[in-house]
Amino acid sequence: MKEDILRQIGTIARALDSIANIEFKEIQLNRGQYLYLVSIKENPGIISDHLAGMLSVDRTTTARSVKKLEQNGLIKKESDQQNKKIKHLFVTDKGQELAKKIEKENIYSNEQVLKGLDKKQRRELANLLKQVEDNASASWHFVKNGGKRKY
């Protein structure tokens, strides 16, 4: 039987996205934007370009998400002291509270999907997925910068 790991990973991601979108409907943010909020919380002062690279998404997508988070009062931008064009991103108090809820949901979802795996299996899976993530990120950067993949 041919394995299709990417399809399985996609199915897992879509299922968890759908659950989170339903559970967090009242805050009018999708799960993708949760990732931006939590990443900004974990990296106070990050700039949008670095955030985009860290999440392996393009600048336009990042700019849209950052704008929505700012409009909802969840993050704020502060100008750099040396270069006023550079804007550093910070989570507001309202954003901190929401980020805590998101983190709780994430911990719960992780536990749900990892049921039946012992500590060793969880560590193995985490290590394997980290390698897959690194490979995907490297490919994304290669293609984003004009590289052509040979199939």
XYZ file of N, CA and C in Angstrom:
453
model
N 0.839 -1.190 0.000
C 0.000 0.000 0.000
C 0.878 1.245 0.000
N 0.586 2.142 -0.905
C 1.339 3.391 -1.010
C 0.891 4.354 0.092
N 1.844 4.893 0.829
C 1.523 5.842 1.886
C 1.426 7.251 1.308
N 0.491 8.004 1.787
C 0.349 9.400 1.379
C 0.342 10.272 2.629
N 1.536 10.469 3.166
C 1.716 11.200 4.421
C 1.169 12.624 4.321
N 1.430 13.285 3.197
C 0.973 14.666 3.066
C -0.545 14.763 3.115
N -1.228 13.803 2.523
C -2.688 13.806 2.580
C -3.163 13.614 4.019
N -2.496 12.712 4.746
C -2.868 12.474 6.147
C -2.631 13.725 6.997
N -1.502 14.364 6.798
C -1.202 15.588 7.545
C -2.241 16.656 7.210
N -2.596 16.781 5.937
C -3.610 17.746 5.516
C -4.965 17.467 6.148
N -5.346 16.186 6.202
C -6.623 15.809 6.808
C -6.644 16.173 8.287
N -5.560 15.896 8.975
C -5.453 16.234 10.400
C -5.562 17.752 10.584
N -4.818 18.493 9.782
C -4.823 19.955 9.900
C -6.202 20.527 9.612
N -6.868 20.047 8.554
C -8.208 20.558 8.222
C -9.219 20.231 9.311
N -9.141 19.034 9.876
C -10.078 18.659 10.946
C -9.898 19.569 12.157
N -8.653 19.797 12.559
C -8.396 20.658 13.717
C -8.755 22.114 13.430
N -8.494 22.569 12.193
C -8.901 23.923 11.807
C -10.408 24.080 11.900
N -11.133 23.102 11.382
C -12.602 23.161 11.402
C -13.135 23.199 12.828
N -12.586 22.365 13.688
C -13.003 22.352 15.095
C -12.766 23.721 15.731
N -11.550 24.245 15.559
C -11.208 25.538 16.166
C -12.069 26.656 15.591
N -12.324 26.625 14.283
C -13.152 27.669 13.673
C -14.564 27.661 14.252
N -15.097 26.478 14.528
C -16.430 26.373 15.136
C -16.381 26.842 16.585
N -15.389 26.348 17.335
C -15.318 26.688 18.761
C -15.000 28.160 19.017
N -14.266 28.787 18.108
C -13.879 30.188 18.288
C -14.636 31.125 17.346
N -15.793 30.688 16.869
C -16.571 31.472 15.909
C -16.866 32.885 16.409
N -17.155 33.010 17.702
C -17.542 34.311 18.245
C -16.430 35.347 18.184
N -15.182 34.941 18.061
C -14.092 35.920 17.996
C -13.758 36.313 16.565
N -14.402 35.680 15.599
C -14.271 36.024 14.182
C -12.837 35.986 13.673
N -12.091 35.017 14.152
C -10.754 34.771 13.618
C -10.689 33.315 13.213
N -9.962 33.047 12.145
C -9.791 31.636 11.790
C -8.520 31.102 12.439
N -8.368 29.783 12.404
C -7.248 29.152 13.085
C -5.896 29.659 12.589
N -5.814 29.963 11.311
C -4.563 30.491 10.773
C -4.150 31.771 11.477
N -5.115 32.611 11.775
C -4.809 33.859 12.471
C -4.433 33.613 13.922
N -4.928 32.524 14.492
C -4.524 32.178 15.858
C -3.009 31.979 15.892
N -2.497 31.339 14.838
C -1.070 31.059 14.776
C -0.260 32.357 14.768
N -0.756 33.360 14.043
C -0.076 34.657 14.031
C -0.078 35.275 15.430
N -1.230 35.267 16.074
C -1.355 35.878 17.402
C -0.411 35.209 18.397
N -0.429 33.899 18.444
C 0.422 33.180 19.394
C 1.902 33.388 19.057
N 2.234 33.418 17.764
C 3.627 33.638 17.364
C 4.107 35.022 17.776
N 3.245 36.026 17.644
C 3.615 37.382 18.072
C 3.769 37.421 19.591
N 2.879 36.722 20.300
C 2.982 36.654 21.766
C 4.312 36.028 22.180
N 4.710 34.976 21.485
C 5.953 34.273 21.817
C 7.197 35.030 21.358
N 7.040 35.985 20.441
C 8.162 36.753 19.884
C 7.830 38.244 19.902
N 7.687 38.840 21.091
C 7.299 40.249 21.169
C 8.279 41.136 20.407
N 7.728 42.057 19.603
C 8.566 42.982 18.851
C 8.957 42.474 17.469
N 8.507 41.283 17.113
C 8.828 40.724 15.797
C 8.288 41.653 14.708
N 8.946 41.677 13.555
C 8.432 42.455 12.426
C 7.741 41.495 11.458
N 6.846 42.041 10.648
C 6.017 41.219 9.759
C 6.828 40.313 8.842
N 7.925 40.820 8.287
C 8.740 39.999 7.379
C 9.291 38.763 8.085
N 9.756 38.934 9.309
C 10.277 37.793 10.066
C 9.166 36.820 10.428
N 7.999 37.367 10.755
C 6.834 36.535 11.069
C 6.450 35.699 9.848
N 6.422 36.316 8.672
C 6.090 35.602 7.431
C 7.075 34.463 7.191
N 8.357 34.733 7.347
C 9.373 33.700 7.139
C 9.258 32.578 8.153
N 8.988 32.932 9.391
C 8.873 31.938 10.453
C 7.692 30.993 10.191
N 6.605 31.530 9.630
C 5.405 30.734 9.385
C 5.353 30.166 7.956
N 6.369 30.472 7.158
C 6.439 30.021 5.761
C 5.209 30.436 4.959
N 4.879 31.713 5.050
C 3.795 32.284 4.263
C 4.300 33.571 3.607
N 3.592 34.027 2.574
C 4.047 35.234 1.887
C 3.697 36.488 2.675
N 4.327 37.588 2.293
C 4.158 38.868 2.999
C 2.718 39.373 2.940
N 2.064 39.174 1.786
C 0.696 39.666 1.614
C -0.260 38.980 2.581
N -0.135 37.670 2.699
C -0.977 36.911 3.623
C -0.730 37.373 5.056
N 0.533 37.564 5.387
C 0.894 38.034 6.728
C 0.321 39.425 6.977
N 0.450 40.316 5.999
C -0.055 41.683 6.158
C -1.566 41.683 6.405
N -2.306 40.841 5.682
C -3.763 40.759 5.875
C -4.101 40.283 7.280
N -3.424 39.235 7.729
C -3.703 38.688 9.056
C -3.326 39.678 10.153
N -2.182 40.314 10.003
C -1.735 41.306 10.989
C -2.729 42.460 11.046
N -3.204 42.903 9.884
C -4.178 43.996 9.844
C -5.460 43.617 10.588
N -5.950 42.401 10.368
C -7.175 41.958 11.032
C -6.963 41.859 12.550
N -5.816 41.333 12.961
C -5.524 41.245 14.396
C -5.461 42.634 15.018
N -4.879 43.578 14.288
C -4.779 44.949 14.791
C -6.161 45.598 14.854
N -6.981 45.402 13.816
C -8.337 45.960 13.800
C -9.181 45.419 14.955
N -8.931 44.168 15.337
C -9.668 43.552 16.438
C -9.072 43.884 17.805
N -8.052 44.729 17.817
C -7.463 45.161 19.080
C -6.647 44.086 19.788
N -6.175 43.090 19.025
C -5.429 41.982 19.620
C -3.921 42.195 19.584
N -3.468 42.997 18.635
C -2.047 43.346 18.559
C -1.926 44.844 18.303
N -0.732 45.357 18.529
C -0.446 46.758 18.204
C 0.912 46.814 17.520
N 1.087 47.856 16.728
C 2.356 48.098 16.038
C 3.049 49.271 16.702
N 4.363 49.140 16.844
C 5.159 50.248 17.363
C 6.312 50.493 16.418
N 6.544 51.762 16.096
C 7.627 52.119 15.183
C 8.982 51.849 15.817
N 9.914 51.430 14.978
C 11.289 51.207 15.397
C 11.924 52.560 15.749
N 12.792 52.572 16.742
C 13.433 53.818 17.175
C 14.334 54.415 16.087
N 15.080 53.552 15.355
C 16.024 54.032 14.353
C 15.369 54.227 12.976
N 14.411 53.364 12.635
C 13.785 53.417 11.312
C 12.276 53.364 11.483
N 11.628 54.503 11.324
C 10.186 54.618 11.585
C 9.344 53.776 10.615
N 9.928 53.353 9.487
C 9.195 52.512 8.536
C 9.012 51.092 9.070
N 9.912 50.674 9.941
C 9.849 49.330 10.518
C 8.866 49.345 11.684
N 7.923 48.415 11.645
C 6.912 48.317 12.696
C 7.092 47.007 13.464
N 7.235 47.120 14.760
C 7.343 45.959 15.630
C 5.948 45.586 16.121
N 5.693 44.291 16.226
C 4.369 43.803 16.603
C 4.366 43.314 18.044
N 3.316 43.703 18.770
C 3.152 43.306 20.160
C 1.697 42.905 20.398
N 1.484 41.986 21.304
C 0.140 41.551 21.665
C -0.406 42.511 22.730
N -1.655 42.915 22.570
C -2.316 43.778 23.566
C -2.798 42.908 24.732
N -3.311 43.554 25.766
C -3.880 42.801 26.899
C -5.013 41.902 26.427
N -5.872 42.437 25.558
C -6.969 41.646 24.992
C -6.410 40.446 24.210
N -5.345 40.690 23.465
C -4.701 39.617 22.704
C -4.068 38.569 23.603
N -3.516 39.014 24.732
C -2.911 38.082 25.695
C -3.963 37.102 26.214
N -5.132 37.635 26.563
C -6.209 36.785 27.082
C -6.665 35.777 26.035
N -6.814 36.230 24.804
C -7.239 35.336 23.734
C -6.147 34.300 23.447
N -4.903 34.718 23.461
C -3.796 33.789 23.216
C -3.782 32.675 24.262
N -4.109 33.011 25.515
C -4.177 31.991 26.570
C -5.254 30.959 26.254
N -6.422 31.422 25.773
C -7.495 30.500 25.386
C -7.053 29.606 24.233
N -6.403 30.208 23.271
C -5.930 29.462 22.101
C -4.915 28.404 22.524
N -4.009 28.782 23.411
C -3.008 27.828 23.885
C -3.665 26.670 24.628
N -4.701 26.955 25.416
C -5.430 25.887 26.116
C -6.094 24.946 25.105
N -6.698 25.530 24.074
C -7.324 24.714 23.025
C -6.282 23.852 22.330
N -5.127 24.441 22.073
C -4.050 23.722 21.390
C -3.555 22.539 22.225
N -3.382 22.757 23.520
C -2.952 21.670 24.417
C -3.999 20.559 24.419
N -5.264 20.949 24.516
C -6.349 19.964 24.524
C -6.380 19.183 23.203
N -6.291 19.898 22.082
C -6.315 19.230 20.771
C -5.131 18.290 20.607
N -3.959 18.723 21.065
C -2.781 17.850 21.000
C -3.025 16.559 21.762
N -3.573 16.692 22.958
C -3.846 15.505 23.768
C -4.852 14.585 23.076
N -5.857 15.162 22.463
C -6.878 14.362 21.784
C -6.292 13.567 20.618
N -5.475 14.226 19.810
C -4.951 13.537 18.623
C -3.800 12.583 18.954
N -3.198 12.742 20.115
C -2.079 11.870 20.492
C -2.503 10.737 21.430
N -3.813 10.628 21.679
C -4.314 9.548 22.535
C -3.801 8.210 22.033
N -3.389 7.366 22.961
C -2.921 6.031 22.595
C -1.435 5.952 22.294
N -0.758 7.094 22.255
C 0.691 7.094 22.024
C 1.401 7.316 23.356
N 2.406 6.497 23.630
C 3.169 6.692 24.866
C 4.195 7.816 24.668
N 4.924 8.159 25.738
C 5.874 9.278 25.688
C 6.934 9.091 24.604
N 7.442 7.875 24.496
C 8.481 7.602 23.491
C 7.923 7.803 22.079
N 6.729 7.310 21.827
C 6.117 7.466 20.509
C 5.836 8.940 20.209
N 5.415 9.678 21.225
C 5.148 11.105 21.030
C 6.430 11.851 20.669
N 7.531 11.526 21.368
C 8.822 12.155 21.067
C 9.275 11.803 19.655
N 9.138 10.532 19.299
C 9.504 10.087 17.951
C 8.702 10.827 16.897
N 7.395 10.885 17.102
C 6.522 11.569 16.156
C 6.908 13.049 16.049
N 7.144 13.695 17.179
C 7.534 15.111 17.176
C 8.831 15.309 16.396
N 9.803 14.439 16.603
C 11.078 14.538 15.887
C 10.899 14.330 14.386
N 10.098 13.344 14.023
C 9.853 13.063 12.608
C 9.116 14.227 11.942
N 8.099 14.750 12.624
C 7.349 15.868 12.062
C 8.200 17.136 11.973
N 9.115 17.314 12.902
C 10.030 18.460 12.836
C 10.877 18.370 11.574
N 11.351 17.173 11.266
C 12.137 16.983 10.043
C 11.293 17.270 8.801
N 10.038 16.784 8.797
C 9.122 17.031 7.682
C 8.860 18.536 7.551
N 8.630 19.196 8.682
C 8.394 20.642 8.681
C 9.602 21.394 8.129
N 10.802 21.024 8.573
C 12.029 21.675 8.093
C 12.185 21.485 6.578
N 11.905 20.270 6.097
C 12.009 19.995 4.663
C 10.998 20.832 3.877
N 9.767 20.893 4.372
C 8.729 21.673 3.693
C 9.099 23.155 3.683
N 9.605 23.641 4.797
C 9.994 25.045 4.898
C 11.142 25.360 3.932
N 12.110 24.476 3.845
C 13.235 24.678 2.919
C 12.732 24.721 1.480
N 11.813 23.825 1.132
C 11.241 23.825 -0.217
C 10.477 25.119 -0.478
N 9.703 25.557 0.521
C 8.943 26.796 0.368
C 9.883 27.970 0.109
N 10.948 28.092 0.888
C 11.906 29.190 0.707
C 12.573 29.109 -0.663
N 12.907 27.892 -1.107
C 13.538 27.690 -2.405
C 12.621 28.186 -3.527
N 11.363 27.751 -3.517
C 10.405 28.127 -4.559
C 10.062 29.620 -4.468
N 9.885 30.120 -3.248
C 9.563 31.544 -3.030
C 10.645 32.437 -3.619
N 11.877 31.983 -3.544
C 12.995 32.771 -4.037
C 13.329 32.478 -5.506
N 12.376 31.875 -6.220
C 12.550 31.665 -7.667
C 13.053 30.306 -8.088
N 13.318 29.428 -7.142
C 13.809 28.092 -7.497
C 12.727 27.268 -8.186
N 13.149 26.383 -9.045
C 12.232 25.464 -9.732
C 12.519 24.040 -9.272
N 11.486 23.396 -8.764
C 11.661 22.001 -8.324
C 11.576 21.084 -9.530
N 12.372 20.028 -9.517
C 12.344 19.028 -10.594
C 11.587 17.811 -10.080
N 10.474 17.491 -10.720
C 9.632 16.380 -10.266
C 10.148 15.064 -10.808
